[in-house]
Short mmCIF file of C-alpha atoms in Angstrom, two decimals:
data_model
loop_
_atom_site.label_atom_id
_atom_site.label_comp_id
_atom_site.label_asym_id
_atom_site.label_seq_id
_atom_site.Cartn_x
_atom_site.Cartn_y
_atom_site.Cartn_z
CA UNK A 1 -68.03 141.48 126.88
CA UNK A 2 -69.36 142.49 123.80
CA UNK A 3 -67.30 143.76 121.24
CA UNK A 4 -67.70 145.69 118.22
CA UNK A 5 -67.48 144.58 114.79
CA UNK A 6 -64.98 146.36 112.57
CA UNK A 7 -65.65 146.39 108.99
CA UNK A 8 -63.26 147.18 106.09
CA UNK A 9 -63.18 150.61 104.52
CA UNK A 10 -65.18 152.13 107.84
CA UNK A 11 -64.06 154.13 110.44
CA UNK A 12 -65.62 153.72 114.36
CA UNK A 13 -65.10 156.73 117.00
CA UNK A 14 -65.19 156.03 120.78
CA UNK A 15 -64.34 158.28 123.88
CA UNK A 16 -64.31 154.94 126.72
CA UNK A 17 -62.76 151.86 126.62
CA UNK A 18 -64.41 149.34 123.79
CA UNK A 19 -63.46 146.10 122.18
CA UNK A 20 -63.20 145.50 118.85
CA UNK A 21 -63.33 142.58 116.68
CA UNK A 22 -62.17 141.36 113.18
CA UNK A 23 -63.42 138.61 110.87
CA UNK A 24 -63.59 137.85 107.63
CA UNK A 25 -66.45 136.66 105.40
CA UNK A 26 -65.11 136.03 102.47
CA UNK A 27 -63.76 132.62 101.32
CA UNK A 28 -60.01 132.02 101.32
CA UNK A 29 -58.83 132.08 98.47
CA UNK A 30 -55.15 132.26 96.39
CA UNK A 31 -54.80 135.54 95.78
CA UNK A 32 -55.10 136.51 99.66
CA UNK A 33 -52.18 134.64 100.71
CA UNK A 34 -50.06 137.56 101.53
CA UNK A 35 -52.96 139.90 102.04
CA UNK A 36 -53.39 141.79 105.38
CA UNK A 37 -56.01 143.84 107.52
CA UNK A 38 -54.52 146.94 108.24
CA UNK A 39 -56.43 148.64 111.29
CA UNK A 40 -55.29 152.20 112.20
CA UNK A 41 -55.98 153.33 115.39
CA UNK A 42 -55.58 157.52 116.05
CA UNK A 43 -56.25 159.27 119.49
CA UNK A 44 -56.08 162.79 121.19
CA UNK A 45 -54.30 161.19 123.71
CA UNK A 46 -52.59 158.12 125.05
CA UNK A 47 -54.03 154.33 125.00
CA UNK A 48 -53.22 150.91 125.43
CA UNK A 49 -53.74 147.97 123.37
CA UNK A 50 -54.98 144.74 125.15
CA UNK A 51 -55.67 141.78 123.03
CA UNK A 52 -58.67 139.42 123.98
CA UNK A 53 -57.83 135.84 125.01
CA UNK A 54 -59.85 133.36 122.46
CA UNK A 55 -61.75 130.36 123.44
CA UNK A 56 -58.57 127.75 122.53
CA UNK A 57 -56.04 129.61 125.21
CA UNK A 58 -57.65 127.73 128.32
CA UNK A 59 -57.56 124.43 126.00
CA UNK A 60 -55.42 124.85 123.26
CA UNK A 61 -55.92 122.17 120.55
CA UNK A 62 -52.03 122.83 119.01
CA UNK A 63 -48.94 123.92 119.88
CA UNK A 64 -49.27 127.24 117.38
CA UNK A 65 -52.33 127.83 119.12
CA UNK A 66 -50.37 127.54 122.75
CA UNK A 67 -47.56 129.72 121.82
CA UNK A 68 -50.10 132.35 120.21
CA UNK A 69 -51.32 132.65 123.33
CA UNK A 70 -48.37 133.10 125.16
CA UNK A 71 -47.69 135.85 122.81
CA UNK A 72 -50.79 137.35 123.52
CA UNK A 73 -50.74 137.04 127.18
CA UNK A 74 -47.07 138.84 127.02
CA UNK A 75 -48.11 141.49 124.88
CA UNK A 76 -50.16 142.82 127.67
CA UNK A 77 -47.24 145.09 129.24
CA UNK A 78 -47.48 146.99 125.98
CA UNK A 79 -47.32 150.94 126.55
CA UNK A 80 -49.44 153.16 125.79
CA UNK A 81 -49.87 154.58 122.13
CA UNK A 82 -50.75 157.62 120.47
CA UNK A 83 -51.19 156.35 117.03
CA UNK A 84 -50.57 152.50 116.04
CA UNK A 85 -51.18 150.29 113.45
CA UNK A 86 -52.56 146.49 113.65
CA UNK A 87 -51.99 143.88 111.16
CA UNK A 88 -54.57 141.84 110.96
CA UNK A 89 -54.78 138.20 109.17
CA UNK A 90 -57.14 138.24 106.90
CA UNK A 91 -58.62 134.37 108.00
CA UNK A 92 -57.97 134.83 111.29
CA UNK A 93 -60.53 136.37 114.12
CA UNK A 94 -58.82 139.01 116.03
CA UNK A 95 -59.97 140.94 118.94
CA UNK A 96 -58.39 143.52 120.69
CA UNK A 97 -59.05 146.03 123.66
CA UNK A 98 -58.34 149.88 123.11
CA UNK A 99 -57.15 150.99 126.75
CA UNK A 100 -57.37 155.31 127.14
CA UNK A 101 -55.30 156.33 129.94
CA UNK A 102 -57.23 159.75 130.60
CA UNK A 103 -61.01 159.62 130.54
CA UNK A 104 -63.24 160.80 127.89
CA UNK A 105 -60.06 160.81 125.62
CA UNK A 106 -61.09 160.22 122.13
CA UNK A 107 -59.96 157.98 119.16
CA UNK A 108 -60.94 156.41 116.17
CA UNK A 109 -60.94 152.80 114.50
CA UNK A 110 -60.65 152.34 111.18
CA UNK A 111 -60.17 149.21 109.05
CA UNK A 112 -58.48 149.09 105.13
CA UNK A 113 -57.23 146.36 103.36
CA UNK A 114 -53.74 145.48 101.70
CA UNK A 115 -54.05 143.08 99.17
CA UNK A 116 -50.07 142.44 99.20
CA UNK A 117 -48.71 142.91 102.34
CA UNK A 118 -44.26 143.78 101.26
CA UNK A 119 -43.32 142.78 104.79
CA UNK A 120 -44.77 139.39 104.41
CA UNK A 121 -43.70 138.91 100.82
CA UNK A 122 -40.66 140.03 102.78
CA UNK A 123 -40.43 137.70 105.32
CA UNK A 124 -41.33 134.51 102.79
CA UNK A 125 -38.50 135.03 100.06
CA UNK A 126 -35.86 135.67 102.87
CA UNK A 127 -36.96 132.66 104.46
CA UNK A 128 -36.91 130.74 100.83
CA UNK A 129 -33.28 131.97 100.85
CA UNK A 130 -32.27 131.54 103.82
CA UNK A 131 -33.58 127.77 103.73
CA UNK A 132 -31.46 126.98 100.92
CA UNK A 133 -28.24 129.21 101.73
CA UNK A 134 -27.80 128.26 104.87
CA UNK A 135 -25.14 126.12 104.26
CA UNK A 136 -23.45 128.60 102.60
CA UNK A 137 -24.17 131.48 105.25
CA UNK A 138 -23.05 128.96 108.22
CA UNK A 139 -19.52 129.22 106.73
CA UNK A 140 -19.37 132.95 105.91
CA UNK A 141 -16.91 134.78 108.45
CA UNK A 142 -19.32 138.05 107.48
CA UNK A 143 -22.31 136.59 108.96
CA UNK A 144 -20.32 135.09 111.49
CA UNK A 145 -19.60 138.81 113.28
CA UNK A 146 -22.75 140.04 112.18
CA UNK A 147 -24.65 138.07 113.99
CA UNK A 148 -22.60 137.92 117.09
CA UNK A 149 -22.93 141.59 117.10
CA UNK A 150 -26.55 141.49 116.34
CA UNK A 151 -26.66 139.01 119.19
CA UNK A 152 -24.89 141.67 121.49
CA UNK A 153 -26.70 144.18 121.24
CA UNK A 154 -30.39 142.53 120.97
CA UNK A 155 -29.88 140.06 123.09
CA UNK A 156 -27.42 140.97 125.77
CA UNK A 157 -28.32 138.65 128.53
CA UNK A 158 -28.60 135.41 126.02
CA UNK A 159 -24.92 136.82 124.91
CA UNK A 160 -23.29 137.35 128.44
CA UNK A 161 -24.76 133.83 129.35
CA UNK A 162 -23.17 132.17 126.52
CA UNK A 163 -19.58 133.74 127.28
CA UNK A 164 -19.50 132.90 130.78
CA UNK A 165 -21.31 129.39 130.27
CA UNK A 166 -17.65 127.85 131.46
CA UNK A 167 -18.27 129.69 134.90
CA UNK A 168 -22.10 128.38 135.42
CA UNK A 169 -21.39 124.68 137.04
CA UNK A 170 -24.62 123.05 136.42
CA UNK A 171 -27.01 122.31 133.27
CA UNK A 172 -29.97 122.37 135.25
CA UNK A 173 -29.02 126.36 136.22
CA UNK A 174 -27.89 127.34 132.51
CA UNK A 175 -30.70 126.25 131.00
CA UNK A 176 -32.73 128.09 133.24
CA UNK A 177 -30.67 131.27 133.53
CA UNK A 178 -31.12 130.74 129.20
CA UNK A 179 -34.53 131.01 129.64
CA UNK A 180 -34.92 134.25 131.98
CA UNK A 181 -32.17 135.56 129.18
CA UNK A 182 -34.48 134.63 126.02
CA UNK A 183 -37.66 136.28 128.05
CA UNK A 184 -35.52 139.38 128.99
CA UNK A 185 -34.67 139.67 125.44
CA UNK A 186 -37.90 139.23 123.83
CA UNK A 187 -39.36 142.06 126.24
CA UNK A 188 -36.52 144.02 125.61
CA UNK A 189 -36.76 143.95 121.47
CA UNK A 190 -40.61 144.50 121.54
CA UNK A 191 -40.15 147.54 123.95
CA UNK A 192 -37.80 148.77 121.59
CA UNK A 193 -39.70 148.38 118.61
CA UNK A 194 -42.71 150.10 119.85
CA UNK A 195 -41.23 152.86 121.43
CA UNK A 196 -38.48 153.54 118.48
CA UNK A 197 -39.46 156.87 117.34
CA UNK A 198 -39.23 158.07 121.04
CA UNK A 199 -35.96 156.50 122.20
CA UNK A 200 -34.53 158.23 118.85
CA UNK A 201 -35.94 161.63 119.83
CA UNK A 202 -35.31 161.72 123.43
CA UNK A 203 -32.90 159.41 124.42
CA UNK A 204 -31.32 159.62 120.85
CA UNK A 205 -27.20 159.85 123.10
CA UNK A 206 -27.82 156.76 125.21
CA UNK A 207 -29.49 154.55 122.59
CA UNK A 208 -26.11 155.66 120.22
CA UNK A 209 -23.78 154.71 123.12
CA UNK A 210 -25.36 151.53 124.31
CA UNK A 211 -25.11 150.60 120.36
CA UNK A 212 -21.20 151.29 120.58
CA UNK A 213 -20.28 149.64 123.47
CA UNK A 214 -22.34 146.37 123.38
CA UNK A 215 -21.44 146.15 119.29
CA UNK A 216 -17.27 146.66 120.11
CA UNK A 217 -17.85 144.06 123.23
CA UNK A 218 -19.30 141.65 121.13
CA UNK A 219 -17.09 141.95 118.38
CA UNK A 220 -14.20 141.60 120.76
CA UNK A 221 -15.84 138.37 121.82
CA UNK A 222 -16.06 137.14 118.48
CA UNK A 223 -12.72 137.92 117.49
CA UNK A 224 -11.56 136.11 120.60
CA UNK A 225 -13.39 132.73 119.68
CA UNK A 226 -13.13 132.62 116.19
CA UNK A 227 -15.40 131.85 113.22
CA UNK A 228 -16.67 128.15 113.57
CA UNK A 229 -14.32 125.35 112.13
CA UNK A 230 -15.55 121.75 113.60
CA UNK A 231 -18.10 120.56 111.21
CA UNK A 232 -20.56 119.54 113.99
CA UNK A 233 -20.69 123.40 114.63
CA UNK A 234 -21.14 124.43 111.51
CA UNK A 235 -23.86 121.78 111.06
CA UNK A 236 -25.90 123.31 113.97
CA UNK A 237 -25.79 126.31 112.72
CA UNK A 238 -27.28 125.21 109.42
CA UNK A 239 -29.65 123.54 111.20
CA UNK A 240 -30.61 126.19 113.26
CA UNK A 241 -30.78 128.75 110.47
CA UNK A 242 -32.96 126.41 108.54
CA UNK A 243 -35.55 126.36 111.58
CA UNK A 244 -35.63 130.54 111.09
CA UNK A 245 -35.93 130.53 107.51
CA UNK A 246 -38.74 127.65 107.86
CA UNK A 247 -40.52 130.33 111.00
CA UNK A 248 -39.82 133.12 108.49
CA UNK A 249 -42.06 131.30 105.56
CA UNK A 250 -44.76 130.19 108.12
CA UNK A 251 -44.77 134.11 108.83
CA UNK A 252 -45.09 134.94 105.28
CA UNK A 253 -48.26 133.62 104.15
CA UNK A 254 -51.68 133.61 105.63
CA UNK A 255 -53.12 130.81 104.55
CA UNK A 256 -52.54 127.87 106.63
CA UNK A 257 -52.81 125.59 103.77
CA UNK A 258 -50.18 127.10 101.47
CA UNK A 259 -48.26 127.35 104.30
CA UNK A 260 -47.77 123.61 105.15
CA UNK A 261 -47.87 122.65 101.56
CA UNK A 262 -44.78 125.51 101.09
CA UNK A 263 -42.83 124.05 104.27
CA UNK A 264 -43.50 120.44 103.03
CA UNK A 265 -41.70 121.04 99.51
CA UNK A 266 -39.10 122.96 100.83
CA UNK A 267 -37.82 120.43 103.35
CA UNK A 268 -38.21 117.64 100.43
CA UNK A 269 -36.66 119.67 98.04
CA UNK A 270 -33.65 120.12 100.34
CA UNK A 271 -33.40 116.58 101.42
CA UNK A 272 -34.20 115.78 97.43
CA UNK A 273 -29.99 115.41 96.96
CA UNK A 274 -29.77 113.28 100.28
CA UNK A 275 -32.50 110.72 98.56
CA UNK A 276 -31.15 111.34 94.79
CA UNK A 277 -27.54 110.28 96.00
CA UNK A 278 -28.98 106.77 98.23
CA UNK A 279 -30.51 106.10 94.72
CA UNK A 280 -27.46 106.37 92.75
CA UNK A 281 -25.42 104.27 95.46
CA UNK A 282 -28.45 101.85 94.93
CA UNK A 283 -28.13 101.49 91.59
CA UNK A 284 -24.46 101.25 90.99
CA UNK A 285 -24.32 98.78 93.67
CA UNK A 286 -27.07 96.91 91.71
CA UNK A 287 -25.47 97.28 87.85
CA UNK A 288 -21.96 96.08 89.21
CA UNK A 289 -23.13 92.65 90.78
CA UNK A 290 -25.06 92.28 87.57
CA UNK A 291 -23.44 93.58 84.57
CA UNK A 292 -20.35 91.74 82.64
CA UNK A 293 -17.19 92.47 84.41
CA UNK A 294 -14.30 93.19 82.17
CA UNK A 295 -11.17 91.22 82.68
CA UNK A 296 -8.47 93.29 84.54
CA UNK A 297 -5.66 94.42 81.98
CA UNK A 298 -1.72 93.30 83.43
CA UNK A 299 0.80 94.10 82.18
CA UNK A 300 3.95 91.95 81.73
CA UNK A 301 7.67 92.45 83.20
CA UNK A 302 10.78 92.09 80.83
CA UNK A 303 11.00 88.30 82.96
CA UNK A 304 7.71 87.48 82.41
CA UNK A 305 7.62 87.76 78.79
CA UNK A 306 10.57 85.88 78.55
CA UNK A 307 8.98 83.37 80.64
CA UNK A 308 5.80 82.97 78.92
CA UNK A 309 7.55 83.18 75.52
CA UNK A 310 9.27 80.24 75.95
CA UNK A 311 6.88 78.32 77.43
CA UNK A 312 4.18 78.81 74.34
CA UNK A 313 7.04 78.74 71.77
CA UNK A 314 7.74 75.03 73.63
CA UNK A 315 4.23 74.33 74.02
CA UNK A 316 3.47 75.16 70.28
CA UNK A 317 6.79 72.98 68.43
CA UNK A 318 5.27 70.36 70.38
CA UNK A 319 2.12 70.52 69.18
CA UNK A 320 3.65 70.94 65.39
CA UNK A 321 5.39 67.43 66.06
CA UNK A 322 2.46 66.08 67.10
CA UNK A 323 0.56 67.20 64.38
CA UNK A 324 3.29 65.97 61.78
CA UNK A 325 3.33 62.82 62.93
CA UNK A 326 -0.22 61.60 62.46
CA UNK A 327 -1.32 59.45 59.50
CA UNK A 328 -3.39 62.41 57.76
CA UNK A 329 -0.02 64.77 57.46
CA UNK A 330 1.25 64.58 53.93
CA UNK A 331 4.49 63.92 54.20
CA UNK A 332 6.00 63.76 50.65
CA UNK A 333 4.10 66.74 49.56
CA UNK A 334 5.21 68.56 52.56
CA UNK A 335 8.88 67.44 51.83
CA UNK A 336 8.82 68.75 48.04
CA UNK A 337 8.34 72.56 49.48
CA UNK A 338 11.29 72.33 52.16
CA UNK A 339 14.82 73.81 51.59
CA UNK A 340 16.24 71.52 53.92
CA UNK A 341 14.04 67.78 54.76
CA UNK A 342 16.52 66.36 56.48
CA UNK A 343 16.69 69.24 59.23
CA UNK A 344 12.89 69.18 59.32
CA UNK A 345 12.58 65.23 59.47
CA UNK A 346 15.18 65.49 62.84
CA UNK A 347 12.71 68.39 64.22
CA UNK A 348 9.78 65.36 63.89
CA UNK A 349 12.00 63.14 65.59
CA UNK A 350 12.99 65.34 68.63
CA UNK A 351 16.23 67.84 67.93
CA UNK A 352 16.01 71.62 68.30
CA UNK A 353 14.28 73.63 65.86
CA UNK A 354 17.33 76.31 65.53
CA UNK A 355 20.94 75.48 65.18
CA UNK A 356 23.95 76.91 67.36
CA UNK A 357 24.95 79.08 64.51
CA UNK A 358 21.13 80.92 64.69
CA UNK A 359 20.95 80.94 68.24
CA UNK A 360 24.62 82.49 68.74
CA UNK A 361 23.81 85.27 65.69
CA UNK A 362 20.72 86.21 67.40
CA UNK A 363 22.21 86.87 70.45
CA UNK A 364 24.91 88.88 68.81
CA UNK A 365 22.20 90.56 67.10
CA UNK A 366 19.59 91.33 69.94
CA UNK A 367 21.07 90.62 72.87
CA UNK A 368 22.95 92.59 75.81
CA UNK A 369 25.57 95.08 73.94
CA UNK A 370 23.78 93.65 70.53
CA UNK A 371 24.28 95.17 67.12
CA UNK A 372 20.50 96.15 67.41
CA UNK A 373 20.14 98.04 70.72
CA UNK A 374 23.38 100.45 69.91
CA UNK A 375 21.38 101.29 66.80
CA UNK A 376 18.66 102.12 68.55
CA UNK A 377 20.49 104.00 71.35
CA UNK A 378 22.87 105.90 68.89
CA UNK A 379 19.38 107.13 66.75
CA UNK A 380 17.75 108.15 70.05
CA UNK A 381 20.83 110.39 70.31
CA UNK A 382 20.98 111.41 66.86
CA UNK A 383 17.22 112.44 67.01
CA UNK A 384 18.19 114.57 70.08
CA UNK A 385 21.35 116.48 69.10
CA UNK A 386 18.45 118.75 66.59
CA UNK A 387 16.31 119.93 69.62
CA UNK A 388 19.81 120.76 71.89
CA UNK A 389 21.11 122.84 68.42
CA UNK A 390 17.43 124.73 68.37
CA UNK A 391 17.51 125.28 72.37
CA UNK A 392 21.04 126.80 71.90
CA UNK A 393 20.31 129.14 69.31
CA UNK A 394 17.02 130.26 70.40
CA UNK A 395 18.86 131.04 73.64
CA UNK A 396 21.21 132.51 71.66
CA UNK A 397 18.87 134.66 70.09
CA UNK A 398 16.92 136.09 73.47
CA UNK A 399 20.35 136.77 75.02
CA UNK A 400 21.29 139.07 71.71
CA UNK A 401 17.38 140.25 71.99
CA UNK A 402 17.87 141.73 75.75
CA UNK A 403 21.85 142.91 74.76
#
């Protein structure tokens, strides 16, 4: 069939059923990334859209390029217009069928240009947010009933399926009841969304009360189940909402290009902390088995210091004896400079280097109930009886304060 071309800032009349085409012969470029073809379509009377299948939907070379077709192939059951507006991609062919439902009913065709397009700069920042929030939003009891509610009411069958999964025996038939649900739903939300402004003007009671019922149902069953707690959950849900926000940028820009090379940074950017923290673990494991390992610090009991005292006190007059007795040690001059020669000359030969009298003084000194530790324990006390008088008559003071 051949179709007519449309052309930007034109306008094409027809009174029977024609098809039109779109391209593009410029070259892509930057600045056209979230640019659109806006085509406008007015009529007299009613009309139907019907969108041309391209050459790829009998052999389609990608799984875009399947689902686009799908899309297309749904669309079909659209209803009939009397005024609609087609956005168009500004790299992309597009060819479309305008359907009158009366004979000889005439309309026009005309083509204009956005260079930015606010519902696809739209839909690519709240899928840049969403992308890195999502952990955040997964958590958040707000979203948490508003999009069980938004589920409810949009989606009624996928909701009713999920509440009475319990009751459905088999995977095989869930999964496939799912699936009718999802279809019903997407046919349901693109009926809606075509036919808005007449649902609000006729039917303006019924669209108000199927909004109250389904939203208080759903947030009933919300309420009943709880925001998500179990981490695996919550983790789904992330997951899941980073698939939309990833759909949501792919949506956003027109060039197919940008597009991947947008996707591509965002999912290394996010996994950026997963890689960053393997590197750290990496290195640290890395500097410990090769740097200098300090010496562990332990401290010594009361016993222990006793212990070790002893032994390098012992270990050291031994040494000293040792050291006095060699043939390089001078004696006499050493003997000149001591108080006491004799005491020091039966050290060399093996007696103790402290008498009874020292050792028993000592002990009197710094022992158990010693002359040394009541002086310390009686200052301790002597250094706290200043604080208790300042406590008392600063307490004295606040109680003459509130008197």
């Amino acid at each position: 069939v051949e179709c007519v071309a449309l052309k930007e800032n034109t306008v094409t009349t027809e009174n029977e059923s024609r098809c039109f085409c779109y391209k593009s012969y410029e070259a892509v470029q930057v600045k056209y990334v979230w640019s659109t073809v806006q085509v406008k379509i007015n009529s007299t009377g009613e009309f139907q859209i019907l969108y041309q299948k391209e050459e790829n939907c009998n052999d389609p070379e990608t799984f875009a390029d399947f689902v686009q077709c799908i899309v297309q192939e749904f669309i079909q059951f659209a209803t009939a217009y009397n005024e609609t507006t087609i956005a168009v991609n500004v790299n992309d062919v597009t060819c479309f069928q305008v359907e009158p439902v009366k004979l000889d009913t005439k309309y026009t065709v005309s083509v204009g240009k956005k260079l930015i397009d606010a519902k696809l700069v739209a839909l690519f920042f709240g899928g840049v947010f969403l992308f890195f929030a999502a952990g955040i939003i997964s958590r958040s009891v707000v979203f948490y009933y508003f999009a069980g509610v938004s589920l409810g009411i949009l989606c009624f069958a996928v909701f009713l399926l999920l509440i009475l999964k319990k009751f459905i025996p088999k995977t095989s038939t869930f999964l496939l009841l799912m699936c009718g649900g999802w279809s019903c739903s997407v046919f349901f939300i693109h009926y809606v969304r075509e036919n808005i402004n007449r649902i609000l003007s006729d039917y303006k009671n019924y669209a108000f009360g199927y909004l109250l019922i389904w939203g208080f149902f759903s947030f009933i069953c919300c309420y009943k189940h709880g925001p998500l707690t179990h981490d695996r959950s919550i983790n789904l849900l992330t997951w899941t909402l980073q698939l939309i926000a990833l759909f949501l940028m792919y949506c956003g820009l027109t060039i197919p290009h940008s597009t991947y090379a947008v996707i591509a940074i965002a999912v290394c950017s996010h996994g950026f902390r997963y890689g960053r923290n393997l590197m750290l673990y990496i290195y640290r494991r890395v500097k410990k088995c090769f740097m200098y390992k300090k010496p562990a610090i332990k401290l010594l009991t009361e016993d222990e210091y006793r212990e070790q005292t002893e032994t390098v006190t012992a270990k050291a007059l031994e040494e000293l004896r040792k050291h006095c007795a060699e043939s390089c040690f001078s004696t006499w001059e050493t003997v000149c400079r001591l108080q006491s020669p004799k005491r020091f000359a039966e050290f060399i030969l093996g007696s103790s280097h402290l008498k009874l009298e020292e050792v028993s003084e000592h002990e009197e000194q710094y022992g158990i109930g010693g002359l040394f530790l009541e002086e310390q324990l009686f200052a301790s006390e002597r250094d706290g009886e200043p604080q208790q008088e300042e406590e008392l008559l600063s307490s004295e003071h606040e109680e003459q304060f509130e008197a």
